[in-house]
Coordinates of N, CA and C in Angstrom, one line a residue:
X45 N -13.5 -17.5 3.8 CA -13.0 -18.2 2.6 C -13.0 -17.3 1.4
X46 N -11.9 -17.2 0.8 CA -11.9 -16.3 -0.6 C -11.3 -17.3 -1.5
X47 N -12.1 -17.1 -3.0 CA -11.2 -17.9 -4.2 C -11.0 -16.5 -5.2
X48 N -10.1 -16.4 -5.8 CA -10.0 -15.5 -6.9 C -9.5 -16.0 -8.2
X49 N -9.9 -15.5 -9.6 CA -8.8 -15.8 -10.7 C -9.0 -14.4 -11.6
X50 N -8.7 -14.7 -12.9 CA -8.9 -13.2 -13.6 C -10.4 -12.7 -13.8
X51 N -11.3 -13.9 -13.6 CA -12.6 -13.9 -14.1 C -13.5 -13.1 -12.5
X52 N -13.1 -13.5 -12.1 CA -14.2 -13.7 -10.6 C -13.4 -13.3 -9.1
X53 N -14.4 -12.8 -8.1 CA -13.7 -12.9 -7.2 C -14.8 -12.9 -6.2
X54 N -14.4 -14.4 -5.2 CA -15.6 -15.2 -3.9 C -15.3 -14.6 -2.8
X55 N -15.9 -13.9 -2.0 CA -15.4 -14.1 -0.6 C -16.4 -14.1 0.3
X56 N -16.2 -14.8 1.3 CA -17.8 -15.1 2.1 C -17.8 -13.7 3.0
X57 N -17.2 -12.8 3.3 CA -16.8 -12.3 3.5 C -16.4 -10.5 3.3
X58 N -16.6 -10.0 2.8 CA -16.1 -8.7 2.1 C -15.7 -8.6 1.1
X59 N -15.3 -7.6 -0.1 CA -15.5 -7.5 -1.5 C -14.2 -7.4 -2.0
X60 N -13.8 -7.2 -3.1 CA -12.3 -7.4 -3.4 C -11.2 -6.2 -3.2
X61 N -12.1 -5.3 -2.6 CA -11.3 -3.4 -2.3 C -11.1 -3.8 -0.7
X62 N -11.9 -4.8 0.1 CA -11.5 -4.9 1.4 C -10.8 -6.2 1.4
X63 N -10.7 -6.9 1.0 CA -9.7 -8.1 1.0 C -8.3 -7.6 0.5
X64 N -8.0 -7.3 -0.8 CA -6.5 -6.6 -1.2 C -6.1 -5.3 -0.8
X65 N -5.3 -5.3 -0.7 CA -4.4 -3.8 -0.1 C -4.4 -3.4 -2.1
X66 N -3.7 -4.0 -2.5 CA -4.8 -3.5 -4.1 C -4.7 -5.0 -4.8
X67 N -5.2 -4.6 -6.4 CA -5.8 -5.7 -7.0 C -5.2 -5.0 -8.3
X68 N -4.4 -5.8 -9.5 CA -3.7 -6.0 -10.9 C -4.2 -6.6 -11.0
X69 N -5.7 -6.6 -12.4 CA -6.4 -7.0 -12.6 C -5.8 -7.7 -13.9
X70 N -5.4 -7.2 -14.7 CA -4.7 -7.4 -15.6 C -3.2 -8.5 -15.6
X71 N -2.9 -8.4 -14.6 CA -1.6 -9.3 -13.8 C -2.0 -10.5 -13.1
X72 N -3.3 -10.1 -12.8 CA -3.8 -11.1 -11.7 C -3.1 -11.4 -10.7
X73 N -3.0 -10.0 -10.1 CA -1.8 -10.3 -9.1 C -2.4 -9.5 -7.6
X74 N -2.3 -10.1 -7.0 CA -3.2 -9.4 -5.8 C -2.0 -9.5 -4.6
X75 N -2.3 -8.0 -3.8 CA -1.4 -7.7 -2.8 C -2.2 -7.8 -1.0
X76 N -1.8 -8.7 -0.4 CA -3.0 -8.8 1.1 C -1.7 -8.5 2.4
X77 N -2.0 -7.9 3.3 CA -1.2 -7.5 4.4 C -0.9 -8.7 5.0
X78 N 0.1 -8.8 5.8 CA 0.5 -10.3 6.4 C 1.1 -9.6 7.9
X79 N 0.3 -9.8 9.3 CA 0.5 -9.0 10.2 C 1.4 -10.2 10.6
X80 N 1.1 -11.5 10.6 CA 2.7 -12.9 11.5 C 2.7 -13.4 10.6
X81 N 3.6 -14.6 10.6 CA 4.1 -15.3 10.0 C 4.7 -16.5 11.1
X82 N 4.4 -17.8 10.6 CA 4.6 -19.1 11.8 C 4.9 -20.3 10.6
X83 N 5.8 -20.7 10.8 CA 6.1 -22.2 10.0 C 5.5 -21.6 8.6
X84 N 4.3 -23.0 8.3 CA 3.7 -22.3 6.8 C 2.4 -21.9 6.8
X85 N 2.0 -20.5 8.0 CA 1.0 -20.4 7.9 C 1.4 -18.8 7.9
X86 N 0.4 -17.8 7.6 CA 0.4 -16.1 7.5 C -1.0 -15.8 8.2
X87 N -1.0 -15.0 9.1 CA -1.8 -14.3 9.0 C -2.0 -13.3 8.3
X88 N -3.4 -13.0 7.9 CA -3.3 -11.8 6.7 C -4.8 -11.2 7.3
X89 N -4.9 -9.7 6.8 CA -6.1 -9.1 6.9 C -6.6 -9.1 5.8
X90 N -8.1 -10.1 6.0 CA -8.9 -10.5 5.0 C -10.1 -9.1 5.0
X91 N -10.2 -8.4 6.0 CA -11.0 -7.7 5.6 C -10.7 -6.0 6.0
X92 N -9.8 -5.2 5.5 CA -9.2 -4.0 5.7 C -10.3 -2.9 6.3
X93 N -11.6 -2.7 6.0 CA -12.5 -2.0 6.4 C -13.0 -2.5 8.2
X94 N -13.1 -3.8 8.3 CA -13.4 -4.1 9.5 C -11.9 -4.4 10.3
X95 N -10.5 -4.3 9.9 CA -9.8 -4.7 10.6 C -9.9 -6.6 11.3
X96 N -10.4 -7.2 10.0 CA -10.5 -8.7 10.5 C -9.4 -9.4 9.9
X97 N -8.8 -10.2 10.6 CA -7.7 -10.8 10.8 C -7.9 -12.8 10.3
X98 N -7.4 -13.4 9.3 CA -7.4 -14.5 9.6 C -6.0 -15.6 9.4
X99 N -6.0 -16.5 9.3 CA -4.5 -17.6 8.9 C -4.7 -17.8 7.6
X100 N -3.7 -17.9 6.8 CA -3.6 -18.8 5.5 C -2.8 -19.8 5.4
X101 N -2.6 -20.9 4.7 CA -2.0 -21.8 4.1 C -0.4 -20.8 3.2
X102 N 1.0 -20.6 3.5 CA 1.4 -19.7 2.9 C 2.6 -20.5 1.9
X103 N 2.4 -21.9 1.5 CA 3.7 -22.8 0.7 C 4.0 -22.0 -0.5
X104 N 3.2 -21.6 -1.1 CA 3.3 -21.2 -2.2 C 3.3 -19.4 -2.4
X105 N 3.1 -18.9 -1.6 CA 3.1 -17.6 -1.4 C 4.2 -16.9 -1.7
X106 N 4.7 -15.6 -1.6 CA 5.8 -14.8 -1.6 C 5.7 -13.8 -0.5
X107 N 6.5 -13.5 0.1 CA 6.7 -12.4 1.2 C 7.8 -11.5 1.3
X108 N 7.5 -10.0 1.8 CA 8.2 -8.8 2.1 C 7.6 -8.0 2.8
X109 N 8.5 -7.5 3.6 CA 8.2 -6.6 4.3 C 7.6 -5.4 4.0
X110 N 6.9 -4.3 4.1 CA 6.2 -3.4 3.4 C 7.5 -2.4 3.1
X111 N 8.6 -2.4 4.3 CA 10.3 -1.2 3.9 C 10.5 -2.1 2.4
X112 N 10.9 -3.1 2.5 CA 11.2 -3.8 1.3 C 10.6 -3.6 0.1
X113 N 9.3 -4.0 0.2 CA 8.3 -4.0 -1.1 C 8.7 -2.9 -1.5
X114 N 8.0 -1.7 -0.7 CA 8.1 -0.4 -1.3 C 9.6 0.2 -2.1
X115 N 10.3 -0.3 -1.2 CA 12.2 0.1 -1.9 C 12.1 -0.4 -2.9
X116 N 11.8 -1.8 -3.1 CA 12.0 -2.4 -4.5 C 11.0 -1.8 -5.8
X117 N 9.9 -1.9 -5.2 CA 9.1 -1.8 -6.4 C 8.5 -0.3 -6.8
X118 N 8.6 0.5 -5.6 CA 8.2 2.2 -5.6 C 9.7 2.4 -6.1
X119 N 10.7 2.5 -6.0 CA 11.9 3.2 -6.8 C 11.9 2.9 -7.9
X120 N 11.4 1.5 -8.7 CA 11.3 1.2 -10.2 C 10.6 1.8 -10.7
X121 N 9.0 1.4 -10.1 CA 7.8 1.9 -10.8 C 7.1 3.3 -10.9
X122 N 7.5 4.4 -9.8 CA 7.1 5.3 -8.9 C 6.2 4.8 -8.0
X123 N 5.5 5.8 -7.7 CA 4.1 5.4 -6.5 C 3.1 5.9 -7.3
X124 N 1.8 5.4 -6.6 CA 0.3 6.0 -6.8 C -0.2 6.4 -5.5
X125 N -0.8 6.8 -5.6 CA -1.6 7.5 -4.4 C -3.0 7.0 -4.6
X126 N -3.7 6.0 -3.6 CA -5.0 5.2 -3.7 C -6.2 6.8 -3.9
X127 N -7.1 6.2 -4.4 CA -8.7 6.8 -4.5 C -9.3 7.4 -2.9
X128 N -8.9 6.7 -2.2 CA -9.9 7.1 -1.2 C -8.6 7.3 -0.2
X129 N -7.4 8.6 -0.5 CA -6.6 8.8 0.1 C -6.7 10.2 0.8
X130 N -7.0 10.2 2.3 CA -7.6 11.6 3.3 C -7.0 12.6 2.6
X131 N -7.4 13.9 3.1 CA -6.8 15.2 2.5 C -5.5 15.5 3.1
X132 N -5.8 15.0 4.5 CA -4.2 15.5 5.9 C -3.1 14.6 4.8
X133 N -3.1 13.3 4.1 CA -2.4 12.4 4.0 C -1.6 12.9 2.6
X134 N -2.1 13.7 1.7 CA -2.1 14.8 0.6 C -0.8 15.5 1.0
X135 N -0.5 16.0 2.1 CA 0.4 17.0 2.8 C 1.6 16.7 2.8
X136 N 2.6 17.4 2.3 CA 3.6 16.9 2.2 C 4.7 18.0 3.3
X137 N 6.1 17.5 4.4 CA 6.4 17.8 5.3 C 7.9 18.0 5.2
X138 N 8.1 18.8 5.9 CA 9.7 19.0 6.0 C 10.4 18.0 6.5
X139 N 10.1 17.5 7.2 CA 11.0 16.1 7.9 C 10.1 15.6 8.3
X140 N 10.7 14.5 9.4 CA 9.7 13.2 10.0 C 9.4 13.3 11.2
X141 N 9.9 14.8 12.0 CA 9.6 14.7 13.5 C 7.8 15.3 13.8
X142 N 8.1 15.7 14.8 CA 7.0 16.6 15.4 C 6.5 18.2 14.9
X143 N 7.8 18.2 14.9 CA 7.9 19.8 14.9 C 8.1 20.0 12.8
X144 N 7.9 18.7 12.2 CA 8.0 19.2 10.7 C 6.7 20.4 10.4
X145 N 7.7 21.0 9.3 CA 6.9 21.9 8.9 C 5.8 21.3 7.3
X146 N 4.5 22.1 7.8 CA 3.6 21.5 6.4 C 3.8 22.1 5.2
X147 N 4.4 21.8 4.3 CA 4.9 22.7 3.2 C 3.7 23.0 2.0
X148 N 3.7 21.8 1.1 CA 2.3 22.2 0.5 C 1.5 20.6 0.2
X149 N 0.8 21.0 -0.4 CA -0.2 19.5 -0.8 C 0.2 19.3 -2.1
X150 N -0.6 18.3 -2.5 CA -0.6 17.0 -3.9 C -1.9 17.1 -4.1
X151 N -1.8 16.6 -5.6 CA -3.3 16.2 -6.1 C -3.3 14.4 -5.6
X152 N -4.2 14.3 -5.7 CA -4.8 12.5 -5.7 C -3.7 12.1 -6.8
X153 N -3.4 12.5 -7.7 CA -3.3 11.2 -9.6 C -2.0 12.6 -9.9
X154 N -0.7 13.1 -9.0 CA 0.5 14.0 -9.9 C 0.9 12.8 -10.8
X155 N 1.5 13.4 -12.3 CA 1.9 12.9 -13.1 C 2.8 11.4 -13.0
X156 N 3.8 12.0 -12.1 CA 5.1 11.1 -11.6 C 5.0 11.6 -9.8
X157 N 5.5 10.8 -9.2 CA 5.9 10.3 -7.7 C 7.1 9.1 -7.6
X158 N 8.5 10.3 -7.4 CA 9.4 9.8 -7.4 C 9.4 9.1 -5.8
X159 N 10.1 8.1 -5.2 CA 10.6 7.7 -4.6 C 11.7 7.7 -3.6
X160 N 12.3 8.7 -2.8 CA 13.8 8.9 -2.3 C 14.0 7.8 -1.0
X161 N 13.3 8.0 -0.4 CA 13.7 7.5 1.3 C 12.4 7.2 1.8
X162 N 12.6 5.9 2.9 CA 11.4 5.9 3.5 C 11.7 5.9 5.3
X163 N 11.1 6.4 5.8 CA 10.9 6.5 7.7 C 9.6 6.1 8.4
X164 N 9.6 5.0 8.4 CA 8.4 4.0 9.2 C 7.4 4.6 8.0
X165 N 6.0 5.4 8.8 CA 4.8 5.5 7.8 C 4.7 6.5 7.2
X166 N 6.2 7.2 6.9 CA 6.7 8.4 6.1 C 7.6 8.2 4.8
X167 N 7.1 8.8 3.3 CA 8.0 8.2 2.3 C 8.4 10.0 1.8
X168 N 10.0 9.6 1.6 CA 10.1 11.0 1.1 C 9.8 10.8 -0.7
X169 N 9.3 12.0 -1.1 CA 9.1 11.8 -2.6 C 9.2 13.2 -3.6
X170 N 9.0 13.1 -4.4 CA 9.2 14.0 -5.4 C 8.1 13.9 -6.6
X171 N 7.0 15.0 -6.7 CA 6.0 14.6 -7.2 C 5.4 15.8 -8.2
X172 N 5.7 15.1 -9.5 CA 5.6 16.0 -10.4 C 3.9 16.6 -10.6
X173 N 3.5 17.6 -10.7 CA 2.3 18.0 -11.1 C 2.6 19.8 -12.0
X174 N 2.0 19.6 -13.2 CA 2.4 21.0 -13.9 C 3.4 21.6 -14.3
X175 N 4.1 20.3 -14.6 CA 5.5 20.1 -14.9 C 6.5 20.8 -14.0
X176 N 5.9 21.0 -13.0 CA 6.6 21.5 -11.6 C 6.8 20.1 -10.4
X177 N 8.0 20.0 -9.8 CA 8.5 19.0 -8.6 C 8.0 19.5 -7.4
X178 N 7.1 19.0 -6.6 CA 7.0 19.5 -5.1 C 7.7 18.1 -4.3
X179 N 8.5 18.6 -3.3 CA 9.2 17.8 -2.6 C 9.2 17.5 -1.1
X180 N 9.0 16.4 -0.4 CA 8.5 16.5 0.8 C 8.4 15.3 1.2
X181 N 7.7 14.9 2.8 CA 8.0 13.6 2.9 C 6.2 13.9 3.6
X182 N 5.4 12.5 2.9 CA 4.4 12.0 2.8 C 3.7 11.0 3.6
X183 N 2.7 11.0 4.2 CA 2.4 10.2 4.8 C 1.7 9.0 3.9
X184 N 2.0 8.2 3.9 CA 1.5 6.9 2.9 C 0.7 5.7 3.7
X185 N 1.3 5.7 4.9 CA -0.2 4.7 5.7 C -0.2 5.3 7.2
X186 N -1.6 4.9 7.6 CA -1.8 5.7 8.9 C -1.2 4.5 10.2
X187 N -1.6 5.0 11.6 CA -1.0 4.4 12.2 C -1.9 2.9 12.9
X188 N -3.2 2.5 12.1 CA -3.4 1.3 11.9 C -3.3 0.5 11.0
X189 N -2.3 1.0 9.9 CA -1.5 0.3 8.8 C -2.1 0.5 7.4
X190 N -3.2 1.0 7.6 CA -4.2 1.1 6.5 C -2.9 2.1 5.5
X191 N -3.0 1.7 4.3 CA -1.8 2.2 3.5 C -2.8 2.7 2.0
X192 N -2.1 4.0 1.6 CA -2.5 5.4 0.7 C -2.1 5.0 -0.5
X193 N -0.8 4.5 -0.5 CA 0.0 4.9 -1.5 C 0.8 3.2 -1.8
X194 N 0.6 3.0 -3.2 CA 1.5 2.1 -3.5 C 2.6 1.9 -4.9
X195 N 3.4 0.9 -4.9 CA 4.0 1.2 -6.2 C 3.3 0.7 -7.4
X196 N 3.6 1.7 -8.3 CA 2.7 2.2 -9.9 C 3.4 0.8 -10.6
X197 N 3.0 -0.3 -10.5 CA 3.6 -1.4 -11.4 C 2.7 -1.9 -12.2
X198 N 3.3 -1.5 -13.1 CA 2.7 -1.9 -14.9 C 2.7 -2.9 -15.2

């Protein structure tokens, strides 16, 4: 069971970095994964570190796909790159196959992170640091969905 508002946050359960995929404190707007969807219920991953899974009540809720979210709100806002984002995930790639080549890395916090294209858990981007563009396509969540990178919304 979790309750949240701008003041507080309950969860019988794990803390507010493992419940949200992130948290706008300021917005009071909190973002949680939704692996189904049935009539009016969601499942959602309540606790991202353990990979625990539960149902919600979803009447009131809003929903998108993570291609969607990201289109919409990463091309407006740019992207961020989360705090506890691996070093491999840093790496930016010539394409999206096998055989891409690793071109160079990123800092954790470049200035701007433009948005171009996305390919499943690959986003192509453009990411200012030193008033120089490095360009490449980024791995932003791994292949148990756990996600790096989100859109910079103000």
């Amino acid at each position: 069971r979790a309750n949240w508002d701008q003041a507080s946050f309950n969860c019988s359960e794990g803390t507010i970095d493992t419940f949200f995929t992130t948290y706008i404190s300021d917005k009071n707007l909190g973002f949680i994964q939704v692996t189904d969807f049935t009539d009016n219920w969601a499942k959602v991953i309540y606790n991202k570190d353990k990979h625990k899974k539960g149902w919600v009540k979803a009447e009131d809720l809003r929903f998108m796909t993570w291609r969607n979210f990201m289109g919409t709100y990463a091309r407006r806002y740019g992207i961020y790159l989360f705090n506890d984002i691996p070093e491999e995930n840093q790496v930016l790639y010539s394409g999206i196959g096998e055989n891409a080549q690793r071109l160079q890395s990123i800092s954790k916090n470049p200035s701007k992170i433009k948005l171009t294209a996305i390919k499943g858990n690959l986003i192509l981007i453009t990411a200012i640091e030193n008033n120089s563009g490095k360009t490449g396509f980024l791995k932003w969540r791994n292949e148990t969905g756990r996600v790096y990178a989100f859109p910079a919304i103000r």
